[in-house]
Tab-separated table of C-alpha atoms in Angstrom:
chain	number	residue	atom	x	y	z
A	1	UNK	CA	38.595	-45.203	-63.931
A	2	UNK	CA	41.992	-43.582	-64.517
A	3	UNK	CA	43.983	-44.905	-61.587
A	4	UNK	CA	45.682	-43.002	-58.773
A	5	UNK	CA	47.081	-39.494	-59.051
A	6	UNK	CA	49.586	-37.806	-56.758
A	7	UNK	CA	49.992	-34.020	-57.040
A	8	UNK	CA	48.137	-34.143	-60.335
A	9	UNK	CA	50.313	-36.831	-61.890
A	10	UNK	CA	49.570	-40.533	-62.452
A	11	UNK	CA	51.018	-42.575	-59.588
A	12	UNK	CA	50.228	-46.303	-59.736
A	13	UNK	CA	49.919	-47.892	-56.288
A	14	UNK	CA	51.825	-51.182	-56.300
A	15	UNK	CA	51.586	-52.330	-52.758
A	16	UNK	CA	52.233	-54.896	-50.082
A	17	UNK	CA	50.810	-55.449	-46.602
A	18	UNK	CA	52.957	-55.553	-43.505
A	19	UNK	CA	52.538	-56.989	-40.034
A	20	UNK	CA	54.860	-55.683	-37.321
A	21	UNK	CA	56.495	-58.914	-36.215
A	22	UNK	CA	59.583	-61.010	-36.713
A	23	UNK	CA	60.695	-64.433	-35.566
A	24	UNK	CA	61.629	-64.581	-31.909
A	25	UNK	CA	60.535	-61.004	-31.171
A	26	UNK	CA	56.862	-60.694	-31.976
A	27	UNK	CA	55.906	-57.019	-32.326
A	28	UNK	CA	58.782	-55.693	-30.161
A	29	UNK	CA	61.065	-54.838	-33.072
A	30	UNK	CA	64.401	-53.078	-32.976
A	31	UNK	CA	65.215	-50.280	-35.444
A	32	UNK	CA	67.173	-52.693	-37.625
A	33	UNK	CA	64.095	-54.926	-37.955
A	34	UNK	CA	62.015	-52.024	-39.265
A	35	UNK	CA	64.841	-51.037	-41.597
A	36	UNK	CA	65.033	-54.596	-42.946
A	37	UNK	CA	61.311	-54.565	-43.731
A	38	UNK	CA	61.650	-51.249	-45.561
A	39	UNK	CA	64.615	-52.628	-47.532
A	40	UNK	CA	62.495	-55.631	-48.567
A	41	UNK	CA	59.746	-53.308	-49.791
A	42	UNK	CA	62.249	-51.260	-51.765
A	43	UNK	CA	63.713	-54.434	-53.274
A	44	UNK	CA	60.193	-55.404	-54.392
A	45	UNK	CA	59.685	-51.996	-55.972
A	46	UNK	CA	56.494	-51.191	-54.086
A	47	UNK	CA	55.077	-47.679	-54.044
A	48	UNK	CA	52.490	-48.300	-51.307
A	49	UNK	CA	52.295	-50.163	-47.997
A	50	UNK	CA	49.243	-51.212	-46.011
A	51	UNK	CA	50.150	-51.333	-42.322
A	52	UNK	CA	47.821	-54.081	-41.092
A	53	UNK	CA	45.824	-54.324	-38.813
A	54	UNK	CA	46.751	-51.888	-36.057
A	55	UNK	CA	48.916	-48.867	-35.351
A	56	UNK	CA	52.595	-49.574	-36.073
A	57	UNK	CA	55.738	-48.224	-34.477
A	58	UNK	CA	56.327	-44.519	-35.141
A	59	UNK	CA	59.772	-45.373	-36.457
A	60	UNK	CA	58.313	-47.268	-39.391
A	61	UNK	CA	56.097	-44.325	-40.341
A	62	UNK	CA	59.260	-42.210	-40.238
A	63	UNK	CA	60.990	-44.647	-42.592
A	64	UNK	CA	58.056	-44.533	-44.991
A	65	UNK	CA	58.141	-40.718	-44.907
A	66	UNK	CA	61.791	-40.737	-45.897
A	67	UNK	CA	61.338	-43.399	-48.580
A	68	UNK	CA	58.329	-41.722	-50.165
A	69	UNK	CA	55.954	-44.672	-49.778
A	70	UNK	CA	52.185	-44.197	-49.732
A	71	UNK	CA	50.857	-45.641	-46.479
A	72	UNK	CA	47.433	-47.049	-45.625
A	73	UNK	CA	47.196	-46.872	-41.807
A	74	UNK	CA	44.402	-48.738	-40.041
A	75	UNK	CA	42.912	-49.814	-36.717
A	76	UNK	CA	42.221	-53.308	-35.292
A	77	UNK	CA	38.480	-53.340	-36.061
A	78	UNK	CA	38.257	-56.834	-37.483
A	79	UNK	CA	35.790	-59.688	-37.995
A	80	UNK	CA	32.975	-58.805	-35.544
A	81	UNK	CA	31.489	-55.666	-34.055
A	82	UNK	CA	30.709	-55.803	-30.343
A	83	UNK	CA	27.040	-56.316	-29.513
A	84	UNK	CA	27.276	-54.319	-26.268
A	85	UNK	CA	29.318	-51.383	-27.634
A	86	UNK	CA	29.622	-51.599	-31.441
A	87	UNK	CA	31.748	-48.492	-31.949
A	88	UNK	CA	33.268	-47.746	-28.540
A	89	UNK	CA	36.227	-50.078	-28.922
A	90	UNK	CA	36.973	-48.655	-32.374
A	91	UNK	CA	36.595	-44.919	-31.758
A	92	UNK	CA	39.472	-44.694	-29.276
A	93	UNK	CA	42.164	-46.420	-31.413
A	94	UNK	CA	41.060	-44.486	-34.504
A	95	UNK	CA	41.240	-41.198	-32.588
A	96	UNK	CA	44.675	-42.121	-31.213
A	97	UNK	CA	45.968	-43.249	-34.605
A	98	UNK	CA	44.980	-40.028	-36.332
A	99	UNK	CA	46.065	-37.679	-33.537
A	100	UNK	CA	49.459	-39.378	-33.189
A	101	UNK	CA	50.202	-39.901	-36.890
A	102	UNK	CA	48.458	-37.047	-38.676
A	103	UNK	CA	51.716	-35.251	-39.492
A	104	UNK	CA	53.287	-38.184	-41.342
A	105	UNK	CA	53.188	-37.165	-45.018
A	106	UNK	CA	53.441	-40.781	-46.142
A	107	UNK	CA	49.953	-41.611	-44.832
A	108	UNK	CA	47.360	-41.261	-47.588
A	109	UNK	CA	44.272	-42.830	-45.953
A	110	UNK	CA	42.868	-44.062	-42.657
A	111	UNK	CA	41.506	-47.619	-42.617
A	112	UNK	CA	38.476	-48.058	-40.352
A	113	UNK	CA	37.789	-51.796	-40.681
A	114	UNK	CA	39.216	-55.050	-42.008
A	115	UNK	CA	37.084	-58.027	-43.103
A	116	UNK	CA	34.040	-57.226	-40.988
A	117	UNK	CA	31.595	-60.133	-41.166
A	118	UNK	CA	28.137	-59.397	-42.551
A	119	UNK	CA	26.300	-62.680	-43.156
A	120	UNK	CA	26.646	-64.211	-39.691
A	121	UNK	CA	27.391	-61.021	-37.755
A	122	UNK	CA	25.956	-60.718	-34.252
A	123	UNK	CA	25.008	-57.129	-35.021
A	124	UNK	CA	24.975	-55.013	-38.168
A	125	UNK	CA	28.459	-53.398	-38.485
A	126	UNK	CA	27.434	-50.914	-41.186
A	127	UNK	CA	26.365	-48.117	-38.781
A	128	UNK	CA	29.712	-48.410	-36.989
A	129	UNK	CA	31.676	-48.238	-40.244
A	130	UNK	CA	29.669	-45.154	-41.202
A	131	UNK	CA	30.322	-43.574	-37.803
A	132	UNK	CA	34.061	-44.202	-38.061
A	133	UNK	CA	34.163	-42.727	-41.566
A	134	UNK	CA	32.511	-39.568	-40.227
A	135	UNK	CA	35.094	-39.435	-37.436
A	136	UNK	CA	37.892	-39.559	-40.018
A	137	UNK	CA	36.389	-36.614	-41.881
A	138	UNK	CA	36.108	-34.648	-38.624
A	139	UNK	CA	39.610	-35.369	-37.327
A	140	UNK	CA	41.437	-35.153	-40.658
A	141	UNK	CA	39.446	-33.691	-43.567
A	142	UNK	CA	42.553	-33.826	-45.765
A	143	UNK	CA	42.651	-37.630	-46.017
A	144	UNK	CA	40.048	-40.187	-47.115
A	145	UNK	CA	38.655	-43.032	-45.041
A	146	UNK	CA	39.166	-46.571	-46.317
A	147	UNK	CA	38.131	-50.148	-45.570
A	148	UNK	CA	39.192	-53.658	-46.579
A	149	UNK	CA	36.156	-55.870	-47.096
A	150	UNK	CA	35.928	-59.628	-47.320
A	151	UNK	CA	35.676	-61.012	-50.821
A	152	UNK	CA	32.426	-62.675	-49.738
A	153	UNK	CA	30.676	-59.299	-49.346
A	154	UNK	CA	27.978	-59.127	-52.064
A	155	UNK	CA	28.894	-56.787	-54.877
A	156	UNK	CA	25.687	-54.786	-54.463
A	157	UNK	CA	25.994	-54.390	-50.671
A	158	UNK	CA	26.084	-50.719	-49.581
A	159	UNK	CA	29.036	-51.151	-47.193
A	160	UNK	CA	31.766	-50.233	-49.760
A	161	UNK	CA	30.097	-46.846	-50.202
A	162	UNK	CA	30.277	-45.966	-46.495
A	163	UNK	CA	33.942	-44.877	-46.733
A	164	UNK	CA	35.702	-42.676	-49.260
A	165	UNK	CA	37.714	-45.636	-50.575
A	166	UNK	CA	36.337	-49.176	-50.815
A	167	UNK	CA	38.910	-51.938	-51.096
A	168	UNK	CA	38.469	-55.714	-51.034
A	169	UNK	CA	40.507	-58.757	-50.041
A	170	UNK	CA	40.317	-61.371	-52.817
A	171	UNK	CA	41.850	-64.843	-52.843
A	172	UNK	CA	40.839	-66.286	-56.199
A	173	UNK	CA	43.170	-69.171	-56.898
A	174	UNK	CA	43.807	-69.929	-53.237
A	175	UNK	CA	40.678	-70.210	-51.116
A	176	UNK	CA	38.339	-70.408	-54.118
A	177	UNK	CA	38.179	-70.273	-57.912
A	178	UNK	CA	41.008	-69.525	-60.304
A	179	UNK	CA	43.556	-66.719	-60.038
A	180	UNK	CA	42.573	-65.429	-63.480
A	181	UNK	CA	39.032	-64.730	-62.175
A	182	UNK	CA	40.139	-61.720	-60.137
A	183	UNK	CA	39.912	-59.224	-63.008
A	184	UNK	CA	36.256	-59.977	-63.748
A	185	UNK	CA	35.461	-59.868	-60.014
A	186	UNK	CA	37.005	-56.410	-59.622
A	187	UNK	CA	35.247	-55.152	-62.764
A	188	UNK	CA	31.887	-56.318	-61.404
A	189	UNK	CA	32.508	-54.619	-58.037
A	190	UNK	CA	33.465	-51.381	-59.767
A	191	UNK	CA	30.320	-51.557	-61.909
A	192	UNK	CA	28.176	-52.045	-58.782
A	193	UNK	CA	29.772	-49.033	-57.021
A	194	UNK	CA	31.054	-46.789	-59.831
A	195	UNK	CA	31.399	-43.670	-57.658
A	196	UNK	CA	33.588	-45.281	-54.984
A	197	UNK	CA	37.297	-45.737	-55.810
A	198	UNK	CA	38.112	-49.437	-55.609
A	199	UNK	CA	41.319	-51.059	-54.430
A	200	UNK	CA	42.636	-54.599	-54.034
A	201	UNK	CA	43.778	-54.623	-50.408
A	202	UNK	CA	44.877	-58.277	-50.063
A	203	UNK	CA	45.592	-61.338	-52.173
A	204	UNK	CA	48.138	-64.112	-52.246
A	205	UNK	CA	48.998	-67.751	-51.657
A	206	UNK	CA	50.562	-69.272	-48.554
A	207	UNK	CA	54.053	-70.524	-49.297
A	208	UNK	CA	56.741	-72.496	-47.507
A	209	UNK	CA	60.239	-71.433	-48.508
A	210	UNK	CA	61.892	-74.514	-49.972
A	211	UNK	CA	58.731	-76.164	-51.324
A	212	UNK	CA	59.042	-76.537	-55.098
A	213	UNK	CA	57.156	-78.207	-57.939
A	214	UNK	CA	57.535	-78.504	-61.707
A	215	UNK	CA	53.719	-78.627	-61.902
A	216	UNK	CA	52.554	-76.177	-59.216
A	217	UNK	CA	48.903	-76.052	-58.196
A	218	UNK	CA	46.714	-74.331	-55.619
A	219	UNK	CA	47.253	-75.656	-52.112
A	220	UNK	CA	50.726	-77.107	-52.646
A	221	UNK	CA	52.482	-74.257	-50.750
A	222	UNK	CA	55.248	-74.067	-53.372
A	223	UNK	CA	57.130	-70.947	-54.291
A	224	UNK	CA	56.281	-71.627	-57.925
A	225	UNK	CA	52.527	-71.519	-57.353
A	226	UNK	CA	52.830	-68.323	-55.342
A	227	UNK	CA	54.724	-66.739	-58.246
A	228	UNK	CA	52.194	-68.002	-60.803
A	229	UNK	CA	49.293	-66.654	-58.774
A	230	UNK	CA	50.988	-63.287	-58.370
A	231	UNK	CA	51.606	-63.026	-62.123
A	232	UNK	CA	48.015	-64.064	-62.912
A	233	UNK	CA	46.674	-61.246	-60.711
A	234	UNK	CA	48.857	-58.668	-62.388
A	235	UNK	CA	47.810	-59.820	-65.860
A	236	UNK	CA	44.123	-59.774	-64.873
């Protein structure tokens, strides 16, 4: 209800997500590639970074430590849980992530899943999410567990309450609806789960650098529409 606090003081989280890749190199980045990404974040003025959807290079965690960014670190538990071994493939990377990165002061939470499917899932992922959240509390009681749910997850579904923090990926104005609808959507989700801190973990519009329009609209891939959508989310 009051926003985020750091060491007892208000600290708004203005974030961006990052994938560890660059043209021609994939994930095998050199130090200067990591440094360029950090410089872009600092140019944007972000205070938080979500390192999606897997463990990133230790060097980038080091850079975030030095820059004072709040980091959401997460594992590649995405889309579907395995029918044969729902949690086995997730426990090992979560254990490795925490044991290898626990001493990075920039990390503020451990993400246990991203956009797990509920409606057409082959098996119920909720028990696995709950198990991973318990593992976080065992391995690192000092930090909360987190998750990034699909916007299609019903507002009254119990899954957001299974972790300490419940965030959601919303794409009003791109995949559906209008960008200005995001505020009412977030308010409704907070009302449905008032005891679970709520975050917006993803949003945005695909854009092709060089595409422009004097009358931008959803789906045109222009820089102008991306900017308009971004501003609409902030105002909402």
